[in-house]
mmCIF file with all atom_site columns, C-alpha atoms in Angstrom:
data_model
loop_
_atom_site.group_PDB
_atom_site.id
_atom_site.type_symbol
_atom_site.label_atom_id
_atom_site.label_alt_id
_atom_site.label_comp_id
_atom_site.label_asym_id
_atom_site.label_entity_id
_atom_site.label_seq_id
_atom_site.pdbx_PDB_ins_code
_atom_site.Cartn_x
_atom_site.Cartn_y
_atom_site.Cartn_z
_atom_site.occupancy
_atom_site.B_iso_or_equiv
_atom_site.pdbx_formal_charge
_atom_site.auth_seq_id
_atom_site.auth_comp_id
_atom_site.auth_asym_id
_atom_site.auth_atom_id
_atom_site.pdbx_PDB_model_num
ATOM 1   C CA . MET A 1 1   ? 79.349  25.394 0.321  1.00 91.00 ? 26  MET A CA 1
ATOM 2   C CA . ASN A 1 2   ? 81.455  24.659 3.408  1.00 93.00 ? 27  ASN A CA 1
ATOM 3   C CA . LYS A 1 3   ? 82.395  28.017 4.973  1.00 96.00 ? 28  LYS A CA 1
ATOM 4   C CA . ILE A 1 4   ? 82.709  29.114 8.592  1.00 96.00 ? 29  ILE A CA 1
ATOM 5   C CA . TYR A 1 5   ? 83.282  32.574 10.071 1.00 96.00 ? 30  TYR A CA 1
ATOM 6   C CA . LEU A 1 6   ? 84.452  32.819 13.672 1.00 96.00 ? 31  LEU A CA 1
ATOM 7   C CA . ILE A 1 7   ? 85.320  35.766 15.901 1.00 95.00 ? 32  ILE A CA 1
ATOM 8   C CA . GLY A 1 8   ? 86.860  34.974 19.250 1.00 95.00 ? 33  GLY A CA 1
ATOM 9   C CA . ARG A 1 9   ? 89.951  34.989 21.417 1.00 95.00 ? 34  ARG A CA 1
ATOM 10  C CA . SER A 1 10  ? 92.863  32.587 21.397 1.00 95.00 ? 35  SER A CA 1
ATOM 11  C CA . ALA A 1 11  ? 92.824  30.357 24.474 1.00 94.00 ? 36  ALA A CA 1
ATOM 12  C CA . ARG A 1 12  ? 96.629  30.001 24.426 1.00 93.00 ? 37  ARG A CA 1
ATOM 13  C CA . ASP A 1 13  ? 99.743  31.047 22.539 1.00 93.00 ? 38  ASP A CA 1
ATOM 14  C CA . VAL A 1 14  ? 99.976  29.554 19.071 1.00 93.00 ? 39  VAL A CA 1
ATOM 15  C CA . GLU A 1 15  ? 102.919 27.256 18.468 1.00 87.00 ? 40  GLU A CA 1
ATOM 16  C CA . LEU A 1 16  ? 104.334 26.483 15.059 1.00 92.00 ? 41  LEU A CA 1
ATOM 17  C CA . GLU A 1 17  ? 104.658 22.746 14.370 1.00 92.00 ? 42  GLU A CA 1
ATOM 18  C CA . SER A 1 18  ? 105.715 20.692 11.393 1.00 91.00 ? 43  SER A CA 1
ATOM 19  C CA . LYS A 1 19  ? 105.132 17.253 9.980  1.00 90.00 ? 44  LYS A CA 1
ATOM 20  C CA . GLY A 1 20  ? 107.774 16.604 7.377  1.00 90.00 ? 45  GLY A CA 1
ATOM 21  C CA . GLU A 1 21  ? 108.046 19.782 5.323  1.00 90.00 ? 46  GLU A CA 1
ATOM 22  C CA . VAL A 1 22  ? 104.500 20.936 6.096  1.00 91.00 ? 47  VAL A CA 1
ATOM 23  C CA . LYS A 1 23  ? 104.336 23.676 8.736  1.00 93.00 ? 48  LYS A CA 1
ATOM 24  C CA . PHE A 1 24  ? 101.127 24.301 10.636 1.00 95.00 ? 49  PHE A CA 1
ATOM 25  C CA . ALA A 1 25  ? 99.827  26.224 13.628 1.00 96.00 ? 50  ALA A CA 1
ATOM 26  C CA . LYS A 1 26  ? 97.061  25.072 15.932 1.00 95.00 ? 51  LYS A CA 1
ATOM 27  C CA . ILE A 1 27  ? 94.752  27.782 17.235 1.00 95.00 ? 52  ILE A CA 1
ATOM 28  C CA . ASN A 1 28  ? 92.339  27.029 20.065 1.00 95.00 ? 53  ASN A CA 1
ATOM 29  C CA . LEU A 1 29  ? 89.613  29.656 19.648 1.00 95.00 ? 54  LEU A CA 1
ATOM 30  C CA . ALA A 1 30  ? 87.064  30.578 22.320 1.00 95.00 ? 55  ALA A CA 1
ATOM 31  C CA . VAL A 1 31  ? 83.894  32.050 20.817 1.00 94.00 ? 56  VAL A CA 1
ATOM 32  C CA . THR A 1 32  ? 81.269  33.583 23.101 1.00 93.00 ? 57  THR A CA 1
ATOM 33  C CA . ARG A 1 33  ? 77.699  33.029 21.973 1.00 90.00 ? 58  ARG A CA 1
ATOM 34  C CA . ARG A 1 34  ? 75.963  36.107 20.641 1.00 84.00 ? 59  ARG A CA 1
ATOM 35  C CA . PHE A 1 35  ? 72.781  35.937 22.725 1.00 87.00 ? 60  PHE A CA 1
ATOM 36  C CA . ASP A 1 36  ? 74.076  33.947 25.693 1.00 85.00 ? 61  ASP A CA 1
ATOM 37  C CA . LYS A 1 37  ? 77.290  35.610 26.864 1.00 81.00 ? 62  LYS A CA 1
ATOM 38  C CA . GLU A 1 38  ? 77.730  33.048 29.644 1.00 87.00 ? 63  GLU A CA 1
ATOM 39  C CA . LYS A 1 39  ? 78.335  30.200 27.172 1.00 92.00 ? 64  LYS A CA 1
ATOM 40  C CA . THR A 1 40  ? 81.490  29.747 25.152 1.00 94.00 ? 65  THR A CA 1
ATOM 41  C CA . ASP A 1 41  ? 82.126  27.408 22.225 1.00 93.00 ? 66  ASP A CA 1
ATOM 42  C CA . TRP A 1 42  ? 85.644  26.098 21.609 1.00 94.00 ? 67  TRP A CA 1
ATOM 43  C CA . PHE A 1 43  ? 87.029  25.497 18.129 1.00 95.00 ? 68  PHE A CA 1
ATOM 44  C CA . ASN A 1 44  ? 90.228  23.712 17.128 1.00 94.00 ? 69  ASN A CA 1
ATOM 45  C CA . CYS A 1 45  ? 91.588  25.610 14.132 1.00 95.00 ? 70  CYS A CA 1
ATOM 46  C CA . THR A 1 46  ? 94.614  24.728 12.004 1.00 95.00 ? 71  THR A CA 1
ATOM 47  C CA . ALA A 1 47  ? 96.485  27.136 9.728  1.00 95.00 ? 72  ALA A CA 1
ATOM 48  C CA . PHE A 1 48  ? 99.038  25.931 7.180  1.00 95.00 ? 73  PHE A CA 1
ATOM 49  C CA . GLY A 1 49  ? 101.951 27.435 5.241  1.00 92.00 ? 74  GLY A CA 1
ATOM 50  C CA . VAL A 1 50  ? 102.366 31.203 5.225  1.00 90.00 ? 75  VAL A CA 1
ATOM 51  C CA . LEU A 1 51  ? 99.325  31.768 7.450  1.00 92.00 ? 76  LEU A CA 1
ATOM 52  C CA . ALA A 1 52  ? 100.888 29.498 10.055 1.00 92.00 ? 77  ALA A CA 1
ATOM 53  C CA . GLU A 1 53  ? 104.470 30.790 9.783  1.00 90.00 ? 78  GLU A CA 1
ATOM 54  C CA . LYS A 1 54  ? 104.041 34.515 9.145  1.00 89.00 ? 79  LYS A CA 1
ATOM 55  C CA . VAL A 1 55  ? 100.708 35.321 10.782 1.00 90.00 ? 80  VAL A CA 1
ATOM 56  C CA . ALA A 1 56  ? 99.383  32.889 13.392 1.00 90.00 ? 81  ALA A CA 1
ATOM 57  C CA . SER A 1 57  ? 102.644 31.961 15.132 1.00 90.00 ? 82  SER A CA 1
ATOM 58  C CA . VAL A 1 58  ? 103.892 35.567 15.136 1.00 91.00 ? 83  VAL A CA 1
ATOM 59  C CA . TYR A 1 59  ? 100.818 37.613 16.022 1.00 91.00 ? 84  TYR A CA 1
ATOM 60  C CA . ILE A 1 60  ? 98.391  35.351 17.885 1.00 93.00 ? 85  ILE A CA 1
ATOM 61  C CA . LYS A 1 61  ? 99.054  35.063 21.609 1.00 93.00 ? 86  LYS A CA 1
ATOM 62  C CA . LYS A 1 62  ? 96.784  34.003 24.453 1.00 94.00 ? 87  LYS A CA 1
ATOM 63  C CA . GLY A 1 63  ? 93.819  36.399 24.537 1.00 94.00 ? 88  GLY A CA 1
ATOM 64  C CA . THR A 1 64  ? 94.337  37.829 21.033 1.00 94.00 ? 89  THR A CA 1
ATOM 65  C CA . LYS A 1 65  ? 91.010  38.639 19.367 1.00 95.00 ? 90  LYS A CA 1
ATOM 66  C CA . VAL A 1 66  ? 90.846  37.317 15.790 1.00 96.00 ? 91  VAL A CA 1
ATOM 67  C CA . ALA A 1 67  ? 88.398  36.680 12.977 1.00 96.00 ? 92  ALA A CA 1
ATOM 68  C CA . ILE A 1 68  ? 88.952  33.373 11.221 1.00 96.00 ? 93  ILE A CA 1
ATOM 69  C CA . THR A 1 69  ? 87.463  32.290 7.922  1.00 96.00 ? 94  THR A CA 1
ATOM 70  C CA . GLY A 1 70  ? 87.769  28.671 6.916  1.00 96.00 ? 95  GLY A CA 1
ATOM 71  C CA . ARG A 1 71  ? 86.063  25.376 6.320  1.00 96.00 ? 96  ARG A CA 1
ATOM 72  C CA . VAL A 1 72  ? 85.012  22.595 8.673  1.00 96.00 ? 97  VAL A CA 1
ATOM 73  C CA . GLU A 1 73  ? 86.483  19.125 8.257  1.00 94.00 ? 98  GLU A CA 1
ATOM 74  C CA . PHE A 1 74  ? 85.052  16.047 9.931  1.00 92.00 ? 99  PHE A CA 1
ATOM 75  C CA . SER A 1 75  ? 86.917  12.825 10.604 1.00 91.00 ? 100 SER A CA 1
ATOM 76  C CA . GLU A 1 76  ? 86.127  9.494  12.219 1.00 92.00 ? 101 GLU A CA 1
ATOM 77  C CA . VAL A 1 77  ? 88.484  7.117  13.986 1.00 91.00 ? 102 VAL A CA 1
ATOM 78  C CA . GLU A 1 78  ? 87.569  3.710  15.325 1.00 92.00 ? 103 GLU A CA 1
ATOM 79  C CA . LYS A 1 79  ? 89.153  2.918  18.686 1.00 89.00 ? 104 LYS A CA 1
ATOM 80  C CA . ASP A 1 80  ? 88.283  -0.138 20.760 1.00 91.00 ? 105 ASP A CA 1
ATOM 81  C CA . GLY A 1 81  ? 85.106  -0.664 18.762 1.00 90.00 ? 106 GLY A CA 1
ATOM 82  C CA . LEU A 1 82  ? 83.922  2.912  19.313 1.00 93.00 ? 107 LEU A CA 1
ATOM 83  C CA . ILE A 1 83  ? 83.716  5.493  16.563 1.00 93.00 ? 108 ILE A CA 1
ATOM 84  C CA . ILE A 1 84  ? 85.201  8.816  17.639 1.00 92.00 ? 109 ILE A CA 1
ATOM 85  C CA . ARG A 1 85  ? 84.070  11.790 15.576 1.00 92.00 ? 110 ARG A CA 1
ATOM 86  C CA . HIS A 1 86  ? 86.189  14.900 15.434 1.00 88.00 ? 111 HIS A CA 1
ATOM 87  C CA . HIS A 1 87  ? 85.770  18.259 13.754 1.00 90.00 ? 112 HIS A CA 1
ATOM 88  C CA . SER A 1 88  ? 88.318  20.966 13.065 1.00 93.00 ? 113 SER A CA 1
ATOM 89  C CA . VAL A 1 89  ? 88.447  24.257 11.217 1.00 96.00 ? 114 VAL A CA 1
ATOM 90  C CA . ILE A 1 90  ? 90.965  24.584 8.376  1.00 96.00 ? 115 ILE A CA 1
ATOM 91  C CA . VAL A 1 91  ? 91.933  28.256 8.332  1.00 96.00 ? 116 VAL A CA 1
ATOM 92  C CA . GLU A 1 92  ? 91.759  30.092 5.002  1.00 95.00 ? 117 GLU A CA 1
ATOM 93  C CA . ASP A 1 93  ? 92.112  33.666 6.317  1.00 95.00 ? 118 ASP A CA 1
ATOM 94  C CA . ILE A 1 94  ? 92.965  35.415 9.598  1.00 95.00 ? 119 ILE A CA 1
ATOM 95  C CA . GLU A 1 95  ? 92.185  38.999 10.557 1.00 94.00 ? 120 GLU A CA 1
ATOM 96  C CA . LEU A 1 96  ? 93.640  40.463 13.751 1.00 93.00 ? 121 LEU A CA 1
ATOM 97  C CA . LEU A 1 97  ? 90.991  42.407 15.680 1.00 92.00 ? 122 LEU A CA 1
ATOM 98  C CA . ASP A 1 98  ? 92.910  43.642 18.711 1.00 80.00 ? 123 ASP A CA 1
ATOM 99  C CA . SER A 1 99  ? 93.672  47.307 19.144 1.00 67.00 ? 124 SER A CA 1
ATOM 100 C CA . LYS A 1 100 ? 96.558  48.743 17.163 1.00 56.00 ? 125 LYS A CA 1
ATOM 101 C CA . SER A 1 101 ? 98.662  49.356 20.294 1.00 51.00 ? 126 SER A CA 1
ATOM 102 C CA . ASN A 1 102 ? 98.538  45.650 21.264 1.00 54.00 ? 127 ASN A CA 1
ATOM 103 C CA . ASN A 1 103 ? 99.600  44.565 17.767 1.00 51.00 ? 128 ASN A CA 1
ATOM 104 C CA . GLU A 1 104 ? 102.383 47.183 17.631 1.00 54.00 ? 129 GLU A CA 1
ATOM 105 C CA . GLU A 1 105 ? 103.982 45.685 20.753 1.00 54.00 ? 130 GLU A CA 1
ATOM 106 C CA . ILE A 1 106 ? 104.069 42.269 19.091 1.00 51.00 ? 131 ILE A CA 1
ATOM 107 C CA . VAL A 1 107 ? 105.370 43.669 15.786 1.00 51.00 ? 132 VAL A CA 1
ATOM 108 C CA . GLU A 1 108 ? 108.166 45.620 17.490 1.00 53.00 ? 133 GLU A CA 1
ATOM 109 C CA . ASN A 1 109 ? 109.391 42.440 19.167 1.00 52.00 ? 134 ASN A CA 1
ATOM 110 C CA . LYS A 1 110 ? 109.238 40.250 16.033 1.00 52.00 ? 135 LYS A CA 1
ATOM 111 C CA . LEU A 1 111 ? 110.190 42.364 13.005 1.00 49.00 ? 136 LEU A CA 1
ATOM 112 C CA . GLN A 1 112 ? 113.773 43.196 12.099 1.00 52.00 ? 137 GLN A CA 1
ATOM 113 C CA . PRO A 1 113 ? 114.699 46.450 10.321 1.00 52.00 ? 138 PRO A CA 1
ATOM 114 C CA . VAL A 1 114 ? 115.830 46.137 6.708  1.00 50.00 ? 139 VAL A CA 1
ATOM 115 C CA . ASP A 1 115 ? 119.309 47.451 5.909  1.00 53.00 ? 140 ASP A CA 1
ATOM 116 C CA . ALA A 1 116 ? 119.211 49.770 2.888  1.00 50.00 ? 141 ALA A CA 1
ATOM 117 C CA . ASP A 1 117 ? 122.335 48.100 1.474  1.00 51.00 ? 142 ASP A CA 1
ATOM 118 C CA . ASP A 1 118 ? 120.678 44.665 1.296  1.00 51.00 ? 143 ASP A CA 1
ATOM 119 C CA . ASP A 1 119 ? 119.602 43.330 -2.092 1.00 53.00 ? 144 ASP A CA 1
ATOM 120 C CA . LEU A 1 120 ? 115.877 43.774 -2.255 1.00 49.00 ? 145 LEU A CA 1
ATOM 121 C CA . PRO A 1 121 ? 113.751 41.532 -4.490 1.00 51.00 ? 146 PRO A CA 1
ATOM 122 C CA . PHE A 1 122 ? 112.058 44.535 -6.138 1.00 45.00 ? 147 PHE A CA 1
#
């Protein structure tokens, strides 16, 4: 089973990108080691689709504490006779861990009120 659980803080604001019709968000996550608080591990995480558009790009800003569940993918590229190995985390789930007041500020700036006269899908 290939599963990874990370809890850390975003090193920078998440930006939504696209390649063709596929939308994705890159999250650079700083994770402090449990028993050695002076060391930090850095993970390149990528969220796709709804997680990228509706969650990561809207709610994750520099310093936001999040829990990410996903899988690790490894790739190799040969460049000038050298093999460069790279790993990244493909995000399957995101949970925001910051205090409610911090998230409310973000939500107030991003969400639009729904007009009662609009056609609702339910």
